Structures are given as C-alpha cells and as structure tokens.
C-alpha cells in the first residue's frame, strides 16, 4: 500500500507533484510519504490486534528522525542494532522501554547505554554475548532483560544476502542448543532476566509459508521455555516483503486486494494468529521494509544520454552511494518519469547508471524504458527502506536531502549535505 500515483501522467506523492518538489529542493532527493508509513503501521497493528502485539520497527531500514517520530507518536517500538540507533530513538521521541536491542556484536558501551536507557530486551546472539551482558549488568547492579535469538534453520527462500535463519549464516544460536543455554543462563548468569525468545529468518519474504514453518518449528521450544523459565515474550522477527515490480500499481487498493504476489497484513495475520494466540505470551514483531519500503522514492535528474552502439546509457545524478541496493542485492526499483511529457515514445533497452567510478554503479541494465533525454527527471520507486540509511560519501558526494510529504505539504527532514559537512573532523 502506498500513496504514490500518476495524475494526468505526472507522478504525485499524496497531494504533491514530485516534479515541483524536485524543482524546489534539487536532485538527487529522497521523498517520503507520511501517510504510507502510518497506514502501513495501522494496517499491521489492526490485523494483528488479536495478538496484542508490540511492533518494533527495525529502524536500520530507515532511521531518519522525521520518519521515526511519525512511528513513535503512534506508540510504535523500535528494533535497534547499535548505540547510535538508541541515540536516534531518543532524539525522535521514541520510548526505550519499547525497544529491543539486536545484533551480533554489541560493545560494552552499547550494552551499558541500553541498560541505562531501560530497553525492553537484549536479543542476544551468542553465549559470549550473554556472559558479557551478565557481567556488565552485574557491575551496574542491575538485571538485564534478555532473549536469545534462535536460528530455526528454516530457509526463507529469499536472496542469499538477506537470508538469516539457516546455519549457513552468522545469526542466532542453533535451535538444538537453545534449551540447554537457557538452563545455563538461569543457573549461572544471575544478572540476567530471561524475558523472552526471538527469531528472524530473513528479509523480503513475500509468502506466509516460511513464517508459518519457522513458528511451527519454534512452538514446542517456546512453550518449554515459558514453563521452565517463565519467559514473557516470543519475538517472531521481521522480514515481511513488499512489491518492487509493479510498485506503482501496488498503491491501488483494488490491485492490493487482487494481487497474489502482495502479502497483505491480513494474509500475514491470518497465517500466524492461529499459531500464536493461545500461547499466553506477548508477541513482538520487527518489521522494517514493510513499513517504509514503498513509502519512499529517490528522485534523480538525467545528466547525459550516451549511446555506445551496443548499449543505451542514461547517466543520472544519483549513484550507488545514494542507493546501493541494485549494486548490493541485484535489486529491482521501478523507474517512473516524473512528468507526462518526459520519457516519451517507444520503449528501448536502457542502462540507468550513476556518475561513480565503479562498473557496479547502475540502477538497472537493459530495462525497457521510454526514451529519456537530458533534463528529464525520474523516480526510483520503493526506495524507502535500506535506501538513505545505506548511503555513503563515496567519491566525496554529498548525501541527498530528504523530504517528508504529508498531504499537500512537503517538509525537509534532512538537509542536503554541503562540501564542508564532508570534511568535518578532518585535519590536513
Ligand atoms: C533486518 C532485521 C529486521 C527487519 O527486516 P525487514 O526485512 O526489513 O523486515 C528485523 N529483525 C532483525 C533481527 C533484523 O536483523
């Protein structure tokens, strides 16, 4: 679900024409729809209401303060992976007691900060980490709430770089070792409160099957942990996928209902509620991409068109440093010209590439696109998750501004970087 649409052939976000926003704020530019984010949150909260869940936005997907504050004001919690993210949550008005702290490499400083802030739970990923949290909380004369991240060894059927729930990757602790590890923690790590259990099987999962399979595998273990250790919650992770192909059409309510490739909150809820509702535990979920992925676009300007005979290159002013997903995950972003008069005529196979000195700096290869010319502006759709957060200053390129649209109002939520920003803290 999203609020991007073509009106008279021009691309709009809510009540704003995106070409107007781009004219005012320049390119490259991230543009987000507030209503899309809050609608996605509300739809998920409503569908899962029978579980009375705690939704913790996996803020590594999009940690811009303007975005976080929208969710914080709705009572959303956050799934953190660093001390920096904890700092951001507080800046955005989020509540640390509704935050989980994940990640395989938490530092002492991060553990201390999270204990002081009163996070809801540490999601621990190794024995050594549990021992470290136990030691640090003991020094602080506290008991730290923890859950252990279980690797259920279920293949999520997604891209290798975003699969996390099999024994081939670094996340969590093997399913078979969990029961004895809780025993060990209960008897030997007295500064820990065994508050819950967690799993996360991967990202961009577009069907309910892998979630159901993983939950079913976990249920006997979870019940045992509840009985023996009185745990309070089962955190089933994130990973709900979004539509990247036909992203624009996926904003239409009828398409949303009719299209089988869209896993809606209702479908997700219908699959998991029966498994979880009688468990007697608080259910946590950690959606990232699902809440913000289709809520943002990256707007870029065509600088040059270059036809080499073999290839038709459209060179734009955004690059892999602004949006790395195509280079990193071979990901697909739909490309839409901003105004009806641009990108006309027959479709031609086109490579859309950026200015960075890397062959990997492309947004698409041999995509059938309308003929574009210098000065045309295009939107790379579905760039609201794992977009700006993964941007860098490679090639000493200032990072783009970010705009949050609400109705017919467009607000700058992050200024475009200046060259001076890029050398701050450096000395000759
Ligand atoms: C990345 C991550 C998420 C969110 O993944 P999405 O695919 O964006 O929903 C949730 N939980 C953990 C532990 C993660 O690492």
mmCIF file of C-alpha atoms in Angstrom, residues 170-335:
data_model
loop_
_atom_site.group_PDB
_atom_site.id
_atom_site.type_symbol
_atom_site.label_atom_id
_atom_site.label_comp_id
_atom_site.label_asym_id
_atom_site.label_seq_id
_atom_site.Cartn_x
_atom_site.Cartn_y
_atom_site.Cartn_z
ATOM 1 C CA UNK A 170 26.228 -15.757 11.463
ATOM 2 C CA UNK A 171 22.930 -15.006 13.174
ATOM 3 C CA UNK A 172 21.442 -16.526 16.297
ATOM 4 C CA UNK A 173 22.140 -19.767 18.105
ATOM 5 C CA UNK A 174 21.313 -23.198 16.734
ATOM 6 C CA UNK A 175 17.827 -24.423 17.595
ATOM 7 C CA UNK A 176 19.166 -27.626 19.176
ATOM 8 C CA UNK A 177 21.318 -25.718 21.698
ATOM 9 C CA UNK A 178 18.678 -23.310 22.989
ATOM 10 C CA UNK A 179 17.080 -25.295 25.814
ATOM 11 C CA UNK A 180 20.409 -26.062 27.488
ATOM 12 C CA UNK A 181 21.588 -22.500 27.022
ATOM 13 C CA UNK A 182 18.533 -21.167 28.901
ATOM 14 C CA UNK A 183 19.328 -23.705 31.661
ATOM 15 C CA UNK A 184 22.896 -22.459 31.805
ATOM 16 C CA UNK A 185 21.810 -18.813 31.898
ATOM 17 C CA UNK A 186 19.169 -19.492 34.568
ATOM 18 C CA UNK A 187 21.658 -21.222 36.850
ATOM 19 C CA UNK A 188 24.886 -19.323 36.158
ATOM 20 C CA UNK A 189 24.113 -15.856 34.805
ATOM 21 C CA UNK A 190 22.296 -14.307 37.745
ATOM 22 C CA UNK A 191 22.293 -10.748 36.465
ATOM 23 C CA UNK A 192 20.093 -11.662 33.521
ATOM 24 C CA UNK A 193 16.332 -11.821 33.409
ATOM 25 C CA UNK A 194 15.316 -14.395 30.792
ATOM 26 C CA UNK A 195 12.480 -12.312 29.431
ATOM 27 C CA UNK A 196 11.817 -13.842 26.038
ATOM 28 C CA UNK A 197 12.919 -15.677 22.956
ATOM 29 C CA UNK A 198 13.469 -14.294 19.476
ATOM 30 C CA UNK A 199 13.934 -15.362 15.873
ATOM 31 C CA UNK A 200 14.274 -13.653 12.497
ATOM 32 C CA UNK A 201 14.542 -15.770 9.373
ATOM 33 C CA UNK A 202 15.342 -13.237 6.677
ATOM 34 C CA UNK A 203 14.097 -10.328 4.657
ATOM 35 C CA UNK A 204 11.836 -9.628 1.668
ATOM 36 C CA UNK A 205 9.771 -12.751 2.283
ATOM 37 C CA UNK A 206 6.675 -12.474 0.108
ATOM 38 C CA UNK A 207 4.683 -15.503 1.198
ATOM 39 C CA UNK A 208 3.419 -16.735 4.529
ATOM 40 C CA UNK A 209 4.877 -20.256 4.233
ATOM 41 C CA UNK A 210 8.365 -19.625 5.691
ATOM 42 C CA UNK A 211 6.920 -17.673 8.657
ATOM 43 C CA UNK A 212 4.453 -20.460 9.424
ATOM 44 C CA UNK A 213 7.125 -23.116 9.101
ATOM 45 C CA UNK A 214 9.518 -21.302 11.430
ATOM 46 C CA UNK A 215 6.846 -20.531 14.043
ATOM 47 C CA UNK A 216 5.615 -24.128 13.991
ATOM 48 C CA UNK A 217 9.142 -25.371 14.496
ATOM 49 C CA UNK A 218 9.640 -22.955 17.393
ATOM 50 C CA UNK A 219 6.357 -23.531 19.257
ATOM 51 C CA UNK A 220 7.301 -26.589 21.348
ATOM 52 C CA UNK A 221 10.566 -24.920 22.362
ATOM 53 C CA UNK A 222 8.822 -21.652 23.193
ATOM 54 C CA UNK A 223 6.263 -23.456 25.370
ATOM 55 C CA UNK A 224 9.040 -25.280 27.176
ATOM 56 C CA UNK A 225 10.897 -22.015 27.849
ATOM 57 C CA UNK A 226 7.698 -20.487 29.166
ATOM 58 C CA UNK A 227 7.113 -23.415 31.506
ATOM 59 C CA UNK A 228 10.682 -23.705 32.765
ATOM 60 C CA UNK A 229 11.878 -20.115 32.719
ATOM 61 C CA UNK A 230 8.689 -18.097 32.809
ATOM 62 C CA UNK A 231 9.588 -16.096 29.691
ATOM 63 C CA UNK A 232 7.194 -13.269 28.823
ATOM 64 C CA UNK A 233 7.500 -12.830 25.075
ATOM 65 C CA UNK A 234 8.070 -14.516 21.735
ATOM 66 C CA UNK A 235 9.584 -12.175 19.146
ATOM 67 C CA UNK A 236 8.936 -13.549 15.670
ATOM 68 C CA UNK A 237 11.216 -11.076 13.860
ATOM 69 C CA UNK A 238 10.551 -9.094 10.716
ATOM 70 C CA UNK A 239 11.036 -9.862 7.064
ATOM 71 C CA UNK A 240 7.633 -9.196 5.505
ATOM 72 C CA UNK A 241 8.287 -8.394 1.867
ATOM 73 C CA UNK A 242 6.958 -5.646 -0.362
ATOM 74 C CA UNK A 243 6.250 -5.302 -4.083
ATOM 75 C CA UNK A 244 9.136 -3.889 -6.108
ATOM 76 C CA UNK A 245 7.964 -4.861 -9.604
ATOM 77 C CA UNK A 246 4.725 -3.034 -10.459
ATOM 78 C CA UNK A 247 5.376 -0.877 -7.417
ATOM 79 C CA UNK A 248 3.257 1.964 -8.747
ATOM 80 C CA UNK A 249 0.236 -0.259 -9.422
ATOM 81 C CA UNK A 250 0.579 -1.754 -5.938
ATOM 82 C CA UNK A 251 -0.671 1.519 -4.461
ATOM 83 C CA UNK A 252 -4.160 0.944 -5.816
ATOM 84 C CA UNK A 253 -6.485 -0.618 -3.266
ATOM 85 C CA UNK A 254 -8.085 -2.953 -5.852
ATOM 86 C CA UNK A 255 -4.688 -4.177 -7.041
ATOM 87 C CA UNK A 256 -3.622 -4.678 -3.419
ATOM 88 C CA UNK A 257 -6.630 -6.876 -2.802
ATOM 89 C CA UNK A 258 -6.418 -8.804 -6.062
ATOM 90 C CA UNK A 259 -2.717 -9.447 -6.492
ATOM 91 C CA UNK A 260 -1.403 -12.735 -5.172
ATOM 92 C CA UNK A 261 2.237 -11.530 -5.026
ATOM 93 C CA UNK A 262 1.345 -8.978 -2.360
ATOM 94 C CA UNK A 263 1.400 -10.430 1.132
ATOM 95 C CA UNK A 264 -1.055 -8.144 2.888
ATOM 96 C CA UNK A 265 -1.173 -7.652 6.661
ATOM 97 C CA UNK A 266 -4.450 -9.580 6.636
ATOM 98 C CA UNK A 267 -2.830 -12.587 4.932
ATOM 99 C CA UNK A 268 0.122 -12.495 7.281
ATOM 100 C CA UNK A 269 -2.163 -12.183 10.294
ATOM 101 C CA UNK A 270 -4.472 -14.984 9.151
ATOM 102 C CA UNK A 271 -1.483 -17.309 8.842
ATOM 103 C CA UNK A 272 0.173 -16.593 12.184
ATOM 104 C CA UNK A 273 -2.602 -15.642 14.617
ATOM 105 C CA UNK A 274 -3.982 -19.179 14.970
ATOM 106 C CA UNK A 275 -0.486 -20.426 15.847
ATOM 107 C CA UNK A 276 0.237 -17.766 18.449
ATOM 108 C CA UNK A 277 -2.935 -16.589 20.082
ATOM 109 C CA UNK A 278 -3.202 -19.269 22.775
ATOM 110 C CA UNK A 279 0.460 -19.237 23.668
ATOM 111 C CA UNK A 280 -0.057 -16.868 26.591
ATOM 112 C CA UNK A 281 2.990 -14.819 25.655
ATOM 113 C CA UNK A 282 3.438 -11.272 24.465
ATOM 114 C CA UNK A 283 4.166 -11.311 20.722
ATOM 115 C CA UNK A 284 6.765 -8.957 19.263
ATOM 116 C CA UNK A 285 7.327 -8.336 15.586
ATOM 117 C CA UNK A 286 10.133 -6.382 13.942
ATOM 118 C CA UNK A 287 9.025 -5.194 10.508
ATOM 119 C CA UNK A 288 11.425 -2.882 8.680
ATOM 120 C CA UNK A 289 10.970 -2.846 4.932
ATOM 121 C CA UNK A 290 7.234 -3.497 5.189
ATOM 122 C CA UNK A 291 6.578 -0.183 6.953
ATOM 123 C CA UNK A 292 8.735 2.161 4.878
ATOM 124 C CA UNK A 293 9.897 0.398 1.703
ATOM 125 C CA UNK A 294 7.108 1.545 -0.592
ATOM 126 C CA UNK A 295 6.877 4.879 1.247
ATOM 127 C CA UNK A 296 9.916 6.493 -0.382
ATOM 128 C CA UNK A 297 11.375 7.258 -3.798
ATOM 129 C CA UNK A 298 14.755 8.514 -4.934
ATOM 130 C CA UNK A 299 14.350 11.312 -7.477
ATOM 131 C CA UNK A 300 17.176 11.840 -9.920
ATOM 132 C CA UNK A 301 17.918 14.009 -12.926
ATOM 133 C CA UNK A 302 19.126 12.731 -16.301
ATOM 134 C CA UNK A 303 22.528 14.327 -16.962
ATOM 135 C CA UNK A 304 23.505 12.705 -20.236
ATOM 136 C CA UNK A 305 22.388 10.085 -22.677
ATOM 137 C CA UNK A 306 25.167 8.053 -24.220
ATOM 138 C CA UNK A 307 24.648 5.512 -26.953
ATOM 139 C CA UNK A 308 27.643 3.261 -27.497
ATOM 140 C CA UNK A 309 26.102 1.235 -30.290
ATOM 141 C CA UNK A 310 25.959 -1.808 -28.051
ATOM 142 C CA UNK A 311 24.206 -0.039 -25.190
ATOM 143 C CA UNK A 312 21.954 2.877 -24.422
ATOM 144 C CA UNK A 313 23.164 4.538 -21.215
ATOM 145 C CA UNK A 314 21.159 7.074 -19.288
ATOM 146 C CA UNK A 315 23.521 8.786 -16.839
ATOM 147 C CA UNK A 316 21.750 10.279 -13.841
ATOM 148 C CA UNK A 317 22.873 12.448 -10.931
ATOM 149 C CA UNK A 318 22.108 9.807 -8.283
ATOM 150 C CA UNK A 319 24.574 6.984 -7.795
ATOM 151 C CA UNK A 320 25.300 3.823 -5.862
ATOM 152 C CA UNK A 321 26.455 5.947 -2.932
ATOM 153 C CA UNK A 322 22.867 7.273 -2.662
ATOM 154 C CA UNK A 323 21.076 3.941 -3.239
ATOM 155 C CA UNK A 324 23.245 0.844 -3.157
ATOM 156 C CA UNK A 325 20.566 -1.841 -3.336
ATOM 157 C CA UNK A 326 20.861 -2.621 -7.070
ATOM 158 C CA UNK A 327 24.645 -2.996 -6.794
ATOM 159 C CA UNK A 328 24.485 -4.880 -3.491
ATOM 160 C CA UNK A 329 21.487 -7.183 -3.901
ATOM 161 C CA UNK A 330 20.703 -7.012 -7.647
ATOM 162 C CA UNK A 331 17.523 -5.361 -6.512
ATOM 163 C CA UNK A 332 14.819 -4.030 -8.784
ATOM 164 C CA UNK A 333 13.461 -0.494 -8.491
ATOM 165 C CA UNK A 334 10.684 0.567 -10.814
ATOM 166 C CA UNK A 335 11.606 3.686 -12.797
#
